[in-house]
PDB file of C-alpha atoms in Angstrom:
ATOM      1  CA  MET A 885      20.224 -26.880  -3.268  1.00 66.00           C
ATOM      2  CA  VAL A 886      20.249 -23.066  -2.921  1.00 64.00           C
ATOM      3  CA  GLN A 887      23.971 -22.982  -3.562  1.00 67.00           C
ATOM      4  CA  ASP A 888      23.540 -24.529  -7.007  1.00 73.00           C
ATOM      5  CA  TYR A 889      21.269 -21.766  -8.255  1.00 76.00           C
ATOM      6  CA  GLY A 890      22.796 -18.718  -6.705  1.00 81.00           C
ATOM      7  CA  VAL A 891      19.584 -18.020  -4.649  1.00 87.00           C
ATOM      8  CA  ILE A 892      19.549 -15.509  -1.757  1.00 93.00           C
ATOM      9  CA  LEU A 893      17.204 -16.365   1.151  1.00 93.00           C
ATOM     10  CA  GLU A 894      15.755 -13.468   3.106  1.00 94.00           C
ATOM     11  CA  ARG A 895      15.438 -14.618   6.672  1.00 95.00           C
ATOM     12  CA  CYS A 896      13.314 -12.337   8.858  1.00 94.00           C
ATOM     13  CA  PHE A 897      13.661 -11.768  12.587  1.00 94.00           C
ATOM     14  CA  ALA A 898      10.175 -12.843  13.466  1.00 91.00           C
ATOM     15  CA  GLN A 899       6.730 -13.668  12.341  1.00 86.00           C
ATOM     16  CA  PRO A 900       3.602 -11.914  13.503  1.00 83.00           C
ATOM     17  CA  LEU A 901       1.019 -14.018  15.309  1.00 85.00           C
ATOM     18  CA  GLY A 902      -1.580 -11.310  15.770  1.00 83.00           C
ATOM     19  CA  GLY A 903      -2.825  -9.627  18.899  1.00 85.00           C
ATOM     20  CA  GLY A 904       0.510  -7.831  19.401  1.00 82.00           C
ATOM     21  CA  LYS A 905       2.573 -11.042  19.592  1.00 86.00           C
ATOM     22  CA  TYR A 906       5.285 -12.441  17.458  1.00 88.00           C
ATOM     23  CA  MET A 907       7.478 -15.690  17.273  1.00 90.00           C
ATOM     24  CA  SER A 908      11.176 -15.464  16.916  1.00 92.00           C
ATOM     25  CA  ASN A 909      12.677 -16.963  13.735  1.00 95.00           C
ATOM     26  CA  LEU A 910      16.190 -16.918  15.108  1.00 96.00           C
ATOM     27  CA  PRO A 911      16.592 -20.690  15.669  1.00 97.00           C
ATOM     28  CA  SER A 912      15.413 -21.575  12.256  1.00 96.00           C
ATOM     29  CA  ASN A 913      17.368 -18.732  10.700  1.00 97.00           C
ATOM     30  CA  LEU A 914      20.559 -20.107  12.242  1.00 98.00           C
ATOM     31  CA  GLU A 915      19.754 -23.534  10.850  1.00 97.00           C
ATOM     32  CA  ALA A 916      19.285 -22.049   7.393  1.00 95.00           C
ATOM     33  CA  ILE A 917      22.631 -20.179   7.515  1.00 97.00           C
ATOM     34  CA  ARG A 918      24.374 -23.413   8.574  1.00 96.00           C
ATOM     35  CA  ALA A 919      22.567 -25.519   5.847  1.00 94.00           C
ATOM     36  CA  CYS A 920      22.788 -23.117   2.965  1.00 93.00           C
ATOM     37  CA  GLY A 921      25.926 -21.125   3.886  1.00 95.00           C
ATOM     38  CA  TYR A 922      26.014 -17.445   4.937  1.00 96.00           C
ATOM     39  CA  GLN A 923      26.638 -16.334   1.345  1.00 95.00           C
ATOM     40  CA  HIS A 924      23.082 -17.329   0.541  1.00 95.00           C
ATOM     41  CA  VAL A 925      21.239 -15.809   3.526  1.00 96.00           C
ATOM     42  CA  MET A 926      20.245 -12.151   3.823  1.00 96.00           C
ATOM     43  CA  VAL A 927      19.386 -10.940   7.355  1.00 96.00           C
ATOM     44  CA  SER A 928      16.180  -8.951   7.563  1.00 93.00           C
ATOM     45  CA  THR A 929      14.032  -7.776  10.421  1.00 90.00           C
ATOM     46  CA  ASP A 930      10.432  -7.089   9.302  1.00 84.00           C
ATOM     47  CA  GLY A 931      10.579  -4.378  11.933  1.00 82.00           C
ATOM     48  CA  GLY A 932       7.811  -2.366  10.257  1.00 79.00           C
ATOM     49  CA  GLN A 933       5.217  -4.905  11.329  1.00 80.00           C
ATOM     50  CA  VAL A 934       3.231  -3.827  14.414  1.00 79.00           C
ATOM     51  CA  GLU A 935       3.692  -6.966  16.353  1.00 80.00           C
ATOM     52  CA  ASN A 936       7.480  -7.027  15.810  1.00 81.00           C
ATOM     53  CA  PRO A 937       9.998  -5.035  17.867  1.00 85.00           C
ATOM     54  CA  LEU A 938      11.442  -1.820  16.294  1.00 89.00           C
ATOM     55  CA  TRP A 939      13.885  -2.643  13.471  1.00 91.00           C
ATOM     56  CA  GLU A 940      16.950  -1.494  15.369  1.00 93.00           C
ATOM     57  CA  GLU A 941      16.144  -3.539  18.368  1.00 93.00           C
ATOM     58  CA  ALA A 942      15.293  -6.657  16.232  1.00 93.00           C
ATOM     59  CA  LEU A 943      18.572  -6.190  14.325  1.00 95.00           C
ATOM     60  CA  ARG A 944      20.561  -5.973  17.534  1.00 96.00           C
ATOM     61  CA  GLN A 945      18.915  -9.074  18.920  1.00 95.00           C
ATOM     62  CA  TYR A 946      19.496 -10.897  15.620  1.00 96.00           C
ATOM     63  CA  VAL A 947      23.174  -9.991  15.308  1.00 97.00           C
ATOM     64  CA  ASP A 948      23.770 -10.807  19.018  1.00 98.00           C
ATOM     65  CA  TYR A 949      22.025 -14.238  18.618  1.00 98.00           C
ATOM     66  CA  LEU A 950      24.127 -15.131  15.527  1.00 98.00           C
ATOM     67  CA  ALA A 951      27.410 -14.040  17.282  1.00 98.00           C
ATOM     68  CA  GLN A 952      26.498 -15.990  20.491  1.00 98.00           C
ATOM     69  CA  ASN A 953      25.909 -19.052  18.317  1.00 98.00           C
ATOM     70  CA  GLY A 954      29.290 -19.044  16.617  1.00 98.00           C
ATOM     71  CA  ILE A 955      28.658 -17.076  13.407  1.00 98.00           C
ATOM     72  CA  PRO A 956      31.804 -15.003  12.854  1.00 98.00           C
ATOM     73  CA  GLU A 957      31.600 -11.227  12.571  1.00 98.00           C
ATOM     74  CA  ASN A 958      32.703 -11.136   8.936  1.00 98.00           C
ATOM     75  CA  GLU A 959      29.807 -13.515   7.971  1.00 98.00           C
ATOM     76  CA  ILE A 960      27.294 -11.410   9.994  1.00 98.00           C
ATOM     77  CA  ARG A 961      28.589  -8.258   8.228  1.00 97.00           C
ATOM     78  CA  TYR A 962      28.217  -9.996   4.805  1.00 97.00           C
ATOM     79  CA  MET A 963      24.545 -11.068   5.655  1.00 97.00           C
ATOM     80  CA  THR A 964      23.619  -7.624   6.909  1.00 96.00           C
ATOM     81  CA  ARG A 965      25.495  -5.409   4.435  1.00 95.00           C
ATOM     82  CA  GLY A 966      27.349  -7.286   1.705  1.00 95.00           C
ATOM     83  CA  ILE A 967      24.450  -9.095   0.079  1.00 95.00           C
ATOM     84  CA  GLN A 968      22.299  -5.980   0.064  1.00 93.00           C
ATOM     85  CA  ALA A 969      25.230  -3.882  -1.521  1.00 94.00           C
ATOM     86  CA  TRP A 970      25.663  -6.635  -4.139  1.00 91.00           C
ATOM     87  CA  LEU A 971      21.935  -6.781  -4.915  1.00 91.00           C
ATOM     88  CA  LEU A 972      21.865  -2.930  -5.362  1.00 92.00           C
ATOM     89  CA  ASP A 973      25.076  -2.925  -7.342  1.00 92.00           C
ATOM     90  CA  LEU A 974      26.744  -0.733  -4.664  1.00 90.00           C
ATOM     91  CA  ALA A 975      30.321  -0.892  -3.454  1.00 71.00           C
ATOM     92  CA  PRO A 976      30.416  -2.833  -0.110  1.00 57.00           C
TER      93      PRO A 976
END
């Protein structure tokens, strides 16, 4: 299991399908958070890809989706800021 090895999974907002279309990863990301624990999942947008929405819109949708599906604010904050700060050796 991920928890046994201290792995951090990066879970992106969507995957490009080509032709200006993308598929949302939000349901599978929520599943990963519940299976692995929020401490092991880093939220990412991949907003730089042409098919995906702008990063700020993707992040808003991502955070809203997690909150609407029962993920507490402190866990969302950790997945969007805490893990990144830890990886970069910055104070949270």
